[in-house]
Every structure is written in structure tokens, then in C-alpha cells.
Short mmCIF file of C-alpha atoms in Angstrom, two decimals:
data_model
loop_
_atom_site.label_atom_id
_atom_site.label_comp_id
_atom_site.label_asym_id
_atom_site.label_seq_id
_atom_site.Cartn_x
_atom_site.Cartn_y
_atom_site.Cartn_z
CA MET A 1 -0.12 0.05 0.25
CA ARG A 2 2.79 2.67 1.02
CA ILE A 3 5.56 1.98 -1.39
CA LEU A 4 7.71 4.80 -3.04
CA PHE A 5 9.96 4.52 -6.25
CA LEU A 6 12.64 6.90 -7.22
CA ILE A 7 14.02 6.60 -10.43
CA VAL A 8 17.82 7.06 -11.24
CA SER A 9 18.53 7.99 -14.77
CA LEU A 10 21.98 6.77 -16.28
CA ILE A 11 22.40 9.32 -19.19
CA SER A 12 25.33 8.69 -21.81
CA SER A 13 25.95 12.16 -22.66
CA ILE A 14 27.36 15.21 -20.97
CA ASN A 15 24.74 17.66 -22.17
CA ALA A 16 22.02 15.33 -20.92
CA ALA A 17 22.12 16.22 -17.32
CA SER A 18 19.10 18.57 -17.32
CA LEU A 19 16.18 16.75 -15.39
CA VAL A 20 12.64 16.31 -17.04
CA SER A 21 10.30 19.27 -16.31
CA ARG A 22 8.28 19.38 -13.17
CA SER A 23 5.87 21.46 -11.24
CA GLU A 24 6.92 24.61 -9.75
CA SER A 25 5.93 23.33 -6.67
CA TYR A 26 8.48 20.60 -6.48
CA PRO A 27 11.41 21.96 -8.42
CA LEU A 28 13.59 18.90 -9.56
CA THR A 29 16.84 21.01 -9.47
CA GLN A 30 19.42 20.81 -6.68
CA PRO A 31 17.66 21.49 -3.39
CA VAL A 32 17.66 24.49 -1.49
CA VAL A 33 20.88 24.79 0.44
CA HIS A 34 21.82 27.07 3.52
CA GLY A 35 25.32 27.42 4.79
CA PRO A 36 26.31 27.25 8.47
CA LYS A 37 25.16 30.68 9.31
CA ALA A 38 21.40 31.03 8.34
CA ARG A 39 18.20 32.04 9.57
CA ILE A 40 15.26 29.40 9.45
CA THR A 41 11.53 30.10 9.38
CA ILE A 42 8.87 27.50 10.98
CA GLY A 43 5.42 28.00 9.38
CA ASN A 44 2.39 26.92 7.90
CA ARG A 45 1.78 25.86 4.50
CA TYR A 46 -0.23 23.56 2.34
CA ILE A 47 1.56 21.03 0.38
CA ALA A 48 0.66 17.92 -1.40
CA PRO A 49 3.72 15.72 -1.63
CA ASP A 50 1.95 12.54 -2.42
CA GLY A 51 -1.09 13.91 -4.02
CA PHE A 52 -3.05 14.76 -1.05
CA ASN A 53 -3.45 18.39 0.00
CA ARG A 54 -2.99 19.02 3.52
CA SER A 55 -2.01 21.87 5.99
CA THR A 56 1.81 21.34 7.44
CA SER A 57 4.70 22.91 9.57
CA LEU A 58 7.54 23.41 7.34
CA VAL A 59 11.00 25.12 7.38
CA ASP A 60 11.00 27.67 5.27
CA GLY A 61 7.79 26.42 3.24
CA ILE A 62 9.36 23.33 1.83
CA PHE A 63 9.29 19.74 2.79
CA PRO A 64 12.08 18.23 3.26
CA GLY A 65 13.48 21.48 4.76
CA PRO A 66 16.85 23.28 3.40
CA LEU A 67 19.98 21.31 3.28
CA ILE A 68 22.46 22.78 5.73
CA THR A 69 25.87 22.20 4.69
CA ALA A 70 29.07 23.23 6.32
CA GLN A 71 32.80 22.07 6.21
CA LYS A 72 34.68 20.22 8.81
CA GLY A 73 35.33 23.13 11.67
CA ASP A 74 32.84 25.68 10.65
CA HIS A 75 30.92 27.22 13.52
CA PHE A 76 27.18 27.13 13.04
CA ASP A 77 25.09 30.25 13.91
CA ILE A 78 21.20 29.15 12.96
CA GLU A 79 18.27 31.33 14.08
CA VAL A 80 15.05 29.64 14.40
CA VAL A 81 12.26 31.80 13.86
CA ASN A 82 8.76 30.49 15.10
CA LYS A 83 5.92 31.82 12.52
CA LEU A 84 3.53 29.14 13.44
CA THR A 85 -0.29 30.15 13.43
CA ASP A 86 -2.24 26.81 12.39
CA ASP A 87 -3.66 25.81 15.73
CA THR A 88 -4.42 22.25 14.47
CA MET A 89 -1.22 21.56 14.81
CA PHE A 90 1.28 22.47 17.69
CA LEU A 91 2.41 26.20 17.77
CA LEU A 92 5.30 25.76 19.86
CA THR A 93 8.70 24.68 18.45
CA SER A 94 12.29 23.77 19.12
CA ILE A 95 14.95 22.27 16.73
CA HIS A 96 17.25 19.35 17.67
CA TRP A 97 20.54 19.01 15.57
CA HIS A 98 20.53 15.36 15.52
CA GLY A 99 23.90 13.99 15.69
CA ILE A 100 25.72 16.84 16.85
CA PHE A 101 27.35 16.35 20.26
CA GLN A 102 27.02 19.98 21.28
CA ASN A 103 30.23 19.67 23.59
CA ARG A 104 30.09 22.79 25.90
CA THR A 105 26.66 23.97 24.19
CA ASN A 106 23.94 21.67 25.64
CA TYR A 107 21.79 24.50 25.86
CA ALA A 108 21.95 24.73 21.93
CA ASP A 109 20.55 20.87 21.46
CA GLY A 110 17.15 22.00 20.97
CA THR A 111 15.11 19.30 23.37
CA SER A 112 12.10 21.22 24.71
CA PHE A 113 12.02 20.71 28.73
CA VAL A 114 15.27 18.96 28.86
CA THR A 115 17.71 21.51 27.53
CA GLN A 116 15.58 24.67 26.78
CA CYS A 117 11.88 25.99 26.85
CA PRO A 118 10.37 26.01 23.54
CA ILE A 119 10.08 28.81 20.81
CA THR A 120 6.70 30.38 21.12
CA PRO A 121 5.24 32.04 18.23
CA ASN A 122 6.54 35.21 16.83
CA HIS A 123 9.80 34.65 18.70
CA THR A 124 13.28 33.57 17.70
CA PHE A 125 16.25 31.63 19.30
CA LEU A 126 19.80 31.69 17.81
CA HIS A 127 21.51 28.26 18.17
CA SER A 128 25.30 28.89 18.32
CA PHE A 129 27.53 26.01 18.41
CA SER A 130 30.57 24.24 17.15
CA ALA A 131 30.66 20.88 15.85
CA GLN A 132 34.26 20.28 17.09
CA GLY A 133 35.78 18.29 14.37
CA GLN A 134 32.48 16.12 13.63
CA THR A 135 32.10 15.15 9.80
CA GLY A 136 29.28 12.97 8.14
CA THR A 137 25.73 12.95 7.73
CA PHE A 138 23.06 14.76 10.18
CA TRP A 139 19.72 16.00 10.05
CA TYR A 140 17.69 18.41 12.27
CA HIS A 141 13.97 18.08 13.32
CA SER A 142 11.38 19.24 15.64
CA HIS A 143 10.40 16.85 18.23
CA TYR A 144 7.06 15.17 19.17
CA SER A 145 5.18 15.83 16.14
CA CYS A 146 5.21 14.68 12.53
CA ASP A 147 3.76 17.75 10.37
CA GLY A 148 7.03 18.23 8.32
CA VAL A 149 9.71 20.50 10.55
CA ARG A 150 12.68 18.30 9.26
CA GLY A 151 15.79 18.55 7.04
CA ALA A 152 19.25 17.07 6.28
CA LEU A 153 22.64 18.62 7.70
CA VAL A 154 25.95 17.58 6.17
CA ILE A 155 29.50 18.60 7.40
CA TYR A 156 32.12 17.59 4.50
CA ASP A 157 35.55 16.57 5.38
CA PRO A 158 38.04 17.92 2.80
CA ASP A 159 39.97 15.26 3.60
CA ASP A 160 37.90 12.41 4.03
CA PRO A 161 39.81 9.00 4.26
CA LEU A 162 37.56 7.19 2.20
CA GLY A 163 37.29 9.93 -0.40
CA TYR A 164 39.09 7.80 -2.87
CA LEU A 165 36.13 5.68 -2.87
CA TYR A 166 33.70 8.15 -4.79
CA ASP A 167 33.94 10.97 -7.61
CA ILE A 168 30.59 13.03 -6.50
CA ASP A 169 29.02 13.96 -3.08
CA ASP A 170 27.25 16.99 -3.25
CA ALA A 171 23.29 18.47 -2.66
CA SER A 172 22.26 16.08 -5.29
CA THR A 173 23.58 13.06 -3.68
CA VAL A 174 21.58 13.71 -0.32
CA ILE A 175 18.42 11.49 -0.49
CA THR A 176 16.04 11.92 2.29
CA LEU A 177 13.44 9.09 3.24
CA SER A 178 10.19 9.71 5.00
CA ASP A 179 6.77 8.45 6.13
CA TRP A 180 3.95 10.69 5.64
CA TYR A 181 0.60 11.24 7.28
CA HIS A 182 -2.59 12.88 6.07
CA THR A 183 -3.70 13.67 9.37
CA VAL A 184 -2.10 16.23 11.62
CA SER A 185 -0.27 14.90 14.38
CA PRO A 186 -2.16 16.12 17.51
CA GLU A 187 -5.23 13.94 16.26
CA LEU A 188 -2.63 10.66 15.96
CA ILE A 189 -1.22 11.15 19.36
CA GLY A 190 -2.65 8.36 21.37
CA THR A 191 -3.34 5.99 18.55
CA VAL A 192 -1.60 3.61 16.46
CA PRO A 193 -0.72 5.62 13.61
CA VAL A 194 -0.07 3.96 10.07
CA ALA A 195 1.78 6.37 7.53
CA ASN A 196 -0.57 7.04 4.10
CA SER A 197 2.77 7.09 2.17
CA MET A 198 6.25 6.86 1.90
CA LEU A 199 8.45 9.82 0.51
CA ILE A 200 11.62 9.80 -0.86
CA ASN A 201 13.52 13.36 -1.39
CA GLY A 202 9.85 14.77 -0.41
CA ARG A 203 7.76 13.01 -3.31
CA GLY A 204 5.46 9.75 -3.36
CA ARG A 205 2.19 8.52 -3.87
CA TYR A 206 -0.38 7.05 -1.74
CA ALA A 207 -2.73 3.93 -2.31
CA GLY A 208 -5.99 5.25 -4.32
CA GLY A 209 -4.30 8.55 -4.89
CA PRO A 210 -3.23 10.37 -7.81
CA LEU A 211 -0.15 9.53 -9.97
CA ALA A 212 2.10 12.21 -7.75
CA GLU A 213 5.34 13.31 -9.37
CA LEU A 214 8.39 11.23 -8.14
CA ALA A 215 11.67 12.33 -7.36
CA VAL A 216 14.50 11.56 -9.97
CA ILE A 217 18.48 11.37 -9.46
CA THR A 218 20.32 12.01 -12.44
CA VAL A 219 23.95 9.84 -12.71
CA LYS A 220 26.67 9.44 -15.42
CA PRO A 221 28.00 6.06 -16.44
CA GLY A 222 31.43 5.20 -14.76
CA LYS A 223 30.88 8.03 -12.05
CA ARG A 224 31.11 6.90 -8.32
CA TYR A 225 28.31 8.64 -6.26
CA ARG A 226 28.19 9.01 -2.39
CA PHE A 227 24.42 8.93 -1.73
CA ARG A 228 23.79 10.24 1.83
CA LEU A 229 20.69 8.47 3.35
CA VAL A 230 18.89 10.39 5.82
CA GLN A 231 16.00 8.37 7.18
CA THR A 232 13.53 11.22 8.88
CA SER A 233 10.54 9.10 9.32
CA CYS A 234 8.40 9.23 12.30
CA ASP A 235 8.00 5.76 12.73
CA SER A 236 8.51 3.46 9.61
CA TYR A 237 11.70 1.82 9.23
CA VAL A 238 12.45 1.07 5.59
CA GLN A 239 14.51 -1.33 3.17
CA PHE A 240 16.30 0.33 0.99
CA SER A 241 17.68 -0.60 -2.49
CA ILE A 242 18.54 0.22 -5.83
CA ASP A 243 17.81 -2.30 -8.68
CA GLY A 244 20.67 -3.84 -10.06
CA HIS A 245 23.25 -2.16 -8.11
CA ASN A 246 25.56 -3.09 -4.94
CA LEU A 247 25.92 -0.36 -2.64
CA THR A 248 28.84 0.22 -0.60
CA VAL A 249 28.51 1.33 3.22
CA ILE A 250 31.09 3.81 4.18
CA GLU A 251 29.26 5.58 7.03
CA ALA A 252 26.33 5.15 9.72
CA ASP A 253 25.19 8.25 11.70
CA GLY A 254 28.03 10.47 11.27
CA GLN A 255 30.96 7.93 11.87
CA LEU A 256 33.10 6.28 9.18
CA THR A 257 32.58 2.62 8.77
CA GLU A 258 35.14 -0.23 7.12
CA PRO A 259 33.55 -0.04 3.68
CA LEU A 260 31.05 -2.87 3.34
CA VAL A 261 29.18 -4.17 -0.07
CA VAL A 262 25.31 -4.81 0.36
CA ASP A 263 22.43 -4.87 -1.93
CA GLN A 264 19.84 -3.79 0.70
CA LEU A 265 19.89 -1.74 4.22
CA LYS A 266 17.23 -1.59 6.88
CA ILE A 267 17.39 1.86 8.07
CA PHE A 268 15.43 2.65 11.25
CA ALA A 269 13.78 5.95 11.69
CA ALA A 270 16.89 8.68 12.48
CA GLN A 271 19.46 6.60 11.10
CA ARG A 272 21.76 7.76 8.44
CA TYR A 273 24.06 5.93 6.06
CA SER A 274 26.40 7.11 3.36
CA VAL A 275 26.56 4.35 0.39
CA VAL A 276 28.91 4.62 -2.77
CA LEU A 277 27.30 3.89 -5.88
CA VAL A 278 28.97 2.90 -8.77
CA ALA A 279 27.05 3.71 -12.15
CA ASN A 280 28.48 0.70 -14.23
CA GLN A 281 25.25 -0.77 -15.34
CA PRO A 282 23.84 -0.22 -19.11
CA VAL A 283 22.21 2.97 -19.68
CA ASP A 284 18.76 2.69 -18.23
CA ASN A 285 15.98 4.04 -15.60
CA TYR A 286 16.36 1.94 -12.57
CA TRP A 287 13.77 1.66 -9.51
CA VAL A 288 15.32 3.16 -5.98
CA ARG A 289 12.86 1.15 -3.39
CA SER A 290 12.28 2.69 0.21
CA LEU A 291 9.85 -0.04 1.31
CA PRO A 292 8.27 0.72 4.86
CA SER A 293 7.84 -1.64 7.49
CA ALA A 294 4.02 -1.61 7.60
CA PRO A 295 2.91 -5.14 7.21
CA GLU A 296 -0.11 -4.26 4.98
CA VAL A 297 2.48 -3.07 2.23
CA ASP A 298 1.25 -4.19 -1.13
CA PRO A 299 3.89 -3.54 -3.82
CA THR A 300 2.66 -2.63 -7.26
CA THR A 301 5.50 -3.86 -9.02
CA PRO A 302 7.41 -7.01 -8.12
CA ASN A 303 10.93 -7.02 -6.78
CA PRO A 304 13.53 -7.32 -9.15
CA SER A 305 15.47 -10.30 -7.41
CA THR A 306 15.75 -12.02 -3.99
CA PHE A 307 18.44 -9.95 -2.08
CA THR A 308 21.65 -11.94 -1.34
CA ASN A 309 23.82 -9.68 0.59
CA PRO A 310 21.67 -7.30 2.87
CA LEU A 311 23.23 -5.17 5.62
CA VAL A 312 23.89 -6.98 8.87
CA GLU A 313 24.68 -4.46 11.73
CA THR A 314 27.13 -6.66 13.31
CA ASN A 315 28.83 -6.71 9.96
CA LEU A 316 29.54 -3.03 10.16
CA HIS A 317 33.04 -1.88 11.96
CA ALA A 318 34.12 1.36 12.87
CA LEU A 319 36.95 2.65 10.71
CA ILE A 320 38.84 5.07 13.16
CA ASN A 321 39.47 3.92 16.89
CA PRO A 322 37.46 1.13 16.20
CA ALA A 323 37.55 -0.64 19.87
CA ALA A 324 34.53 0.26 22.43
CA PRO A 325 35.93 1.97 25.43
CA GLY A 326 36.94 0.38 28.42
CA VAL A 327 37.73 -3.43 29.56
CA PRO A 328 36.13 -5.86 27.19
CA GLY A 329 33.82 -8.15 28.38
CA TYR A 330 30.26 -7.80 29.30
CA GLY A 331 29.41 -5.87 32.66
CA ASN A 332 32.94 -4.75 32.70
CA ALA A 333 32.49 -1.29 32.33
CA ASP A 334 32.84 1.39 35.14
CA HIS A 335 29.14 1.59 35.34
CA ASN A 336 26.40 -0.81 34.02
CA LEU A 337 23.29 0.29 33.55
CA ALA A 338 20.17 -1.75 32.55
CA LEU A 339 16.93 -0.22 31.15
CA VAL A 340 13.76 -2.21 30.49
CA ILE A 341 11.04 -1.08 28.03
CA SER A 342 7.56 -2.05 28.85
CA LEU A 343 4.25 -1.18 27.63
CA ASP A 344 1.03 -0.79 29.40
CA GLY A 345 -2.13 0.43 28.14
CA ALA A 346 -1.16 3.37 25.80
CA LEU A 347 1.81 4.35 27.64
CA PHE A 348 5.60 2.93 27.36
CA TYR A 349 7.82 2.66 30.70
CA VAL A 350 11.62 2.58 31.13
CA ASN A 351 12.18 0.66 34.50
CA ASN A 352 8.51 1.20 35.22
CA THR A 353 8.53 4.94 34.62
CA SER A 354 6.86 6.72 31.77
CA PHE A 355 8.62 9.77 30.80
CA VAL A 356 6.58 13.11 31.49
CA SER A 357 8.21 16.46 30.48
CA PRO A 358 8.98 18.87 33.80
CA SER A 359 7.63 22.30 33.72
CA VAL A 360 11.31 23.59 34.07
CA PRO A 361 13.73 21.97 31.62
CA VAL A 362 16.34 19.83 33.32
CA LEU A 363 19.49 21.97 32.21
CA LEU A 364 17.75 25.03 34.03
CA GLN A 365 16.84 22.89 36.99
CA ILE A 366 21.03 22.01 37.34
CA LEU A 367 21.89 25.62 36.39
CA SER A 368 19.90 27.02 39.01
CA GLY A 369 21.30 24.78 41.63
CA THR A 370 17.85 24.79 43.20
CA ARG A 371 17.92 20.87 43.34
CA HIS A 372 20.21 18.43 44.05
CA PRO A 373 21.11 16.41 41.37
CA SER A 374 19.52 13.35 43.07
CA GLU A 375 16.19 15.43 42.82
CA LEU A 376 16.26 16.41 39.50
CA LEU A 377 12.77 16.19 37.67
CA PRO A 378 10.87 14.10 36.39
CA ASN A 379 11.63 11.95 39.13
CA GLY A 380 12.26 8.59 38.04
CA SER A 381 13.56 9.54 34.78
CA VAL A 382 16.85 11.14 35.24
CA TYR A 383 20.06 8.90 35.49
CA ILE A 384 23.12 10.63 37.21
CA LEU A 385 26.32 9.84 35.66
CA GLU A 386 29.80 10.63 37.22
CA PRO A 387 32.08 12.12 34.73
CA ASN A 388 34.94 10.34 32.46
CA LYS A 389 33.17 6.98 33.35
CA VAL A 390 32.61 4.12 30.60
CA ILE A 391 29.05 3.33 30.82
CA GLU A 392 27.45 0.01 29.42
CA LEU A 393 23.92 0.50 28.80
CA THR A 394 21.74 -2.69 28.34
CA MET A 395 18.29 -2.32 27.11
CA SER A 396 15.83 -4.89 26.91
CA VAL A 397 12.52 -4.99 25.65
CA THR A 398 9.06 -6.51 26.98
CA GLY A 399 5.73 -6.44 25.27
CA PHE A 400 4.44 -4.88 22.08
CA GLY A 401 5.88 -2.02 19.85
CA GLY A 402 9.33 -2.88 18.61
CA PRO A 403 11.36 -2.53 17.24
CA HIS A 404 12.48 0.59 18.90
CA PRO A 405 15.18 3.02 17.21
CA ILE A 406 16.80 4.32 20.38
CA HIS A 407 18.86 7.78 20.06
CA MET A 408 21.09 9.22 22.41
CA HIS A 409 21.78 12.96 22.30
CA GLY A 410 25.33 14.37 23.06
CA HIS A 411 27.24 10.83 21.95
CA ALA A 412 27.87 8.57 19.48
CA PHE A 413 28.35 4.89 21.19
CA SER A 414 29.76 1.53 20.51
CA VAL A 415 26.75 -1.14 19.81
CA VAL A 416 28.53 -4.03 21.39
CA GLN A 417 25.78 -6.20 21.07
CA SER A 418 23.16 -5.53 18.40
CA ALA A 419 19.36 -6.57 19.00
CA GLY A 420 18.70 -10.11 17.81
CA SER A 421 22.50 -10.91 18.04
CA SER A 422 23.94 -13.59 20.67
CA THR A 423 27.38 -12.31 20.25
CA PHE A 424 29.30 -9.28 21.93
CA ASN A 425 31.99 -7.34 20.01
CA TYR A 426 34.41 -5.00 22.02
CA ALA A 427 37.28 -4.92 19.43
CA ASN A 428 35.53 -3.13 16.58
CA PRO A 429 31.88 -2.57 16.66
CA VAL A 430 30.00 0.06 14.70
CA ARG A 431 29.76 3.42 16.33
CA ARG A 432 26.73 5.58 15.75
CA ASP A 433 23.68 7.40 17.60
CA VAL A 434 20.71 5.57 16.71
CA VAL A 435 20.43 1.59 17.19
CA SER A 436 17.50 -0.90 17.48
CA ALA A 437 16.55 -2.20 20.59
CA GLY A 438 14.97 -4.86 19.15
CA ILE A 439 11.48 -6.64 19.92
CA ALA A 440 10.20 -8.37 22.68
CA GLY A 441 12.88 -10.96 24.15
CA GLN A 442 15.85 -8.92 22.53
CA GLN A 443 18.38 -6.59 23.67
CA MET A 444 21.00 -4.26 22.55
CA VAL A 445 24.13 -3.28 24.77
CA ILE A 446 26.03 -0.06 23.94
CA ARG A 447 29.10 1.75 25.60
CA TRP A 448 30.31 5.35 25.80
CA VAL A 449 32.27 7.51 27.98
CA THR A 450 30.77 10.39 29.93
CA ASP A 451 32.97 13.00 28.71
CA ASN A 452 30.12 15.59 27.87
CA SER A 453 28.55 16.99 31.07
CA GLY A 454 25.15 18.04 30.77
CA PRO A 455 21.70 16.62 30.60
CA TRP A 456 21.31 14.35 27.43
CA PHE A 457 18.03 12.93 26.15
CA LEU A 458 17.80 9.07 25.25
CA HIS A 459 14.57 8.18 23.99
CA CYS A 460 12.76 6.00 21.12
CA HIS A 461 13.16 8.05 17.90
CA ILE A 462 9.35 6.34 16.73
CA ASP A 463 7.58 9.79 17.49
CA TRP A 464 4.64 8.26 18.62
CA HIS A 465 6.48 6.24 21.27
CA LEU A 466 8.32 9.18 22.49
CA GLN A 467 5.05 11.15 23.07
CA ALA A 468 3.81 7.96 25.08
CA GLY A 469 6.67 8.51 27.44
CA LEU A 470 9.56 5.91 25.83
CA ALA A 471 12.57 8.25 27.16
CA VAL A 472 15.17 8.99 29.81
CA VAL A 473 17.71 11.78 30.70
CA MET A 474 21.30 10.86 30.96
CA ALA A 475 22.54 13.95 33.34
CA GLU A 476 26.34 13.56 33.00
CA SER A 477 28.33 15.23 35.88
CA PRO A 478 25.61 17.72 36.72
CA PHE A 479 28.14 19.22 39.56
CA GLU A 480 30.15 20.31 36.52
CA THR A 481 27.70 21.44 33.82
CA SER A 482 27.58 24.98 34.89
CA ARG A 483 31.37 25.66 34.51
CA HIS A 484 31.25 23.29 31.37
CA VAL A 485 28.38 25.14 29.47
CA SER A 486 29.45 28.62 30.42
CA PRO A 487 28.66 31.23 29.25
CA VAL A 488 24.73 30.49 28.79
CA PRO A 489 23.45 33.04 25.99
CA TYR A 490 21.20 35.60 26.89
CA GLU A 491 18.77 34.38 24.35
CA TRP A 492 18.37 31.09 26.24
CA ASP A 493 17.70 32.73 29.33
CA ARG A 494 14.73 34.54 27.70
CA LEU A 495 13.11 31.31 26.37
CA CYS A 496 11.42 29.99 29.59
CA PRO A 497 9.99 33.49 30.87
CA VAL A 498 8.69 34.33 27.49
CA TYR A 499 7.25 30.66 27.12
CA ASP A 500 5.83 30.94 30.90
CA HIS A 501 3.92 34.08 29.69
CA TYR A 502 2.54 32.40 26.55
CA GLN A 503 1.35 29.88 28.82
CA GLU A 504 -0.61 32.29 31.05
CA THR A 505 -2.16 33.63 28.02
CA LEU A 506 -3.18 30.01 26.52
CA PRO A 507 -4.38 28.42 29.59
CA THR A 508 -6.02 25.84 27.40
CA VAL A 509 -2.65 24.53 25.95
CA ALA A 510 -2.27 20.91 26.92
CA LYS A 511 0.64 20.59 29.50
CA GLY A 512 2.42 17.45 30.89
CA ARG A 513 3.96 15.59 28.00
CA LEU A 514 6.15 17.25 25.55
CA ASP A 515 4.28 19.70 23.35
CA ALA A 516 6.48 21.47 21.17
CA ASN A 517 6.25 21.03 17.63
#
């Protein structure tokens, strides 16, 4: 039912690089691109990416939002402007820069009620931060709704150690994958939503709908392309492939990997991969497939063949400093932490506590000094971690609802045990920032070092599960946070007073769970 096709055109002459004419609403030229100094506006607009016209919340009026690019070492200054007016959707917003560690700039992480108060309508917030040597494929998005505020972010490395594997890596080779809903997200909260369509680069079709235009990527024979796959879905994981072509994986979530040849990738919500495609097949049009996870999918065209070499996460290995931190062996970390995911009714629980956002952001609680770290709110959802320790986290799943893609802010981690695998790898595991915790009866094990003081969100990246409480906060060395993030900008200090005043003028705004767009 929900299947999307993207055509890759292999063209034989250099003067045939122009793409077929498309509608003005969805031009097939290179995407809109911003540099690291930018002003983005969050507002409402009607669009029909799959042929169904609906009101949305968008960045600069487009979906996906503008591609933000930078070079290694660049400093980011991105002002976020809230111009939301459609009250059928959330009017508050915040932007998380997914995969950026925000070392010393926890206040710029963009997580409402964890690191900041949300941005209210007709107000702005300047995110000023450095990626401190990070390179790779990232993205940005709002939390806790699925109405369109999301886009890709790429930091290029002019000295990429794997640059010899590809010829072309630019805005045209960034591919976004997304599920899409015809109903505004506030109406879907508390239900079990099913996406109406899958989009590639913001285009797709839904069952029974019109033949909406599909995205097209043009490649030239003999060239090698680094495709940056950005999975921006609110729920669905996808099976990604390009007919007749192998793909060489060289990056997972901003972390280089040893090159690995596959013919299909399972990509969970919020994960990113870089894959190299060699245009070495006969000149033709080839389907690119992003098949969603929902069991009711009914493809309209057959798969070309059986996949013989799909990506297996345990076959991925970090390229640089590959060993997991600490002493090898399960349970040998400085601090071993076990979290159990469970489901009771409509709510998810982590160690028997369902996350409910506090009225005061966790970072503000820490900086104010009014509470001892052991008393940080929300009660039962904040875990205090000592500085410069190796943490080994085991997350297991009971009950329905998996697989859960788990994301940790502020860090990449070593996946020493993947969900569904019985083996541990401390020598050269993949390092990433989103990993599946699996389904009932499975577990995953990850390791990282607490070298980034501040409160960091750890949560399921299925938006509906996060809204239902599947999250905790890892508060790293809270006694050091005020020194680590100093100075906190004046713009950040303004957010909560402005938000509090906004709440007083709108007493009907739902409170309790995170309600930022």
C-alpha cells in the first residue's frame, strides 16, 4: 500500500544532465541549501507531496527543509524563527541538531524541557555551536510531532579518508526518506498511526491517490556517487535498495565505517548511512526502493530479485579507533546500567517510569542549583552519571511495540551487542547514535564515555512512542555542568520567561507531555 519509487537515470552524454520538467511546487533542481550561518523560519503551508493536499508545518515553506551544509571546523549560527499560526497543529517549536554532540553547548541541543523551553510564536532563538571536528551526515528536526519540520545537515570533510572511493558528493546526492501522514499529528497522538505514504526527497504516492510526481536523480555512467541516506520517518523503518546495483556502506550516523558491500539496507527512523553507488550498469532507468515496515504494504511492482547480501549491523565496523571504550567483556564497564522497556495500555515505561516532561527544563534545574542532582525532575527518569566513566547500557524490550530505534543525544556509542544477535564485539563494533533495541525478548548493549557534561535525552525515535513516554535523561556530571556550558547565552535565558507568559495567555494549551512541534 505504501510504496515509493525513485528513478535513477543513467545518461550517456554530458549535455543530457538536465532533469525532466516538473511542477513549480517541487522543482527537480538541486535542493535549497543553507550554509552554517542561516535564518530558518518555521511556518505553516499547504502542500501535497504525495498528491493529498494538507496543512503542514515546514522549514522555509518546503519539505524536506533546506539542506544545511558546512565544512569541517565551521561554526554554526542558525536562528530559528517561529511563525506557526495553524492551531490544528502545535504552535510551539524547537529544533534538535541530530547527531551533533553539542559539547559545551548543551543549551543549543534543541530539546524542549530537557535543554530549553520551546520557542513560542513570533519569537526566535539563535543556535550558536561548533561541531568540534565532527563530519558526516546529520539532520535537524522538531520533536514530538510529524507535520514536516525536518531536513538534512551535512558536514563535509575535505580530507575524508574514504574520499578515494567516490567522485561526487554534493547536494544532489543527499536522499531523504520519510513516512507521511494525511492527518495532523495532534490527532494521532494516543493512537497507533499508520503512514499514508512513503516519500523520497519529499515525493511519493498513496494507495488510491493520483499519480503524483516521483523524485528523479541523474547519474552518469562510470561515475561513483556518495549517496547520503537520511531516514527522517516518524515511525517506519525502511528496506532501501537500488535495482541492479550494489551499494558500499562507508558511514553510519556520522561515523565512518570500514567499506561494506550490500544490496539492501534496513534503515530505522533517524538513522543515516552513506553508500557509494558505481554507475556501471547499462544506460537505463532503475527503481530505487524504500519499502516501509508496515505489514500491510502491497507493492505494485515486483521486486527484481531476491536480496542475497542485505546489511547486517554486526558486519559494520568503525573505521577510526574501532575498539569500544573500557575493559572488554560484558559487565566490565565503570558503570553498568540496565533499562527495561515495557508497555502498559497506551504508555511506554522505562524501568517502570513513563517519561513526562518537567515544567522546568532539566538543564535549567541543574544551572539554578535549587535541586540536588538526585532530586532532578521528572522523578524516576533522570539518571546521574559520574564524569569520565565508561558506561555500558543494556536495554531490553518486553511487550508489544518494537523494534524501537533508540537515540542518545550528546554522544555516539559503540554497539557491542546488536538486537537479535547473541554475540558481543568489543574489538571493532559499529559506532553510531541510533540503534534498534529490538522486539520483545531481545536486547542491545552500547558503550560510551561520559565526557560531555549536561543532561542528554535518550529516547525512542518513533515519535508516537516518545510522546507516550519512552525516554529518559542521562545527566552527566551535573555538578560540573554550569562550568562546562558557561557562558549560557542571553537568548537561552529568555526562552522560559517568554514561554511561561505564553502559557498564562493560553490556559488551554495541553501540559504534561512534551508539546513542542
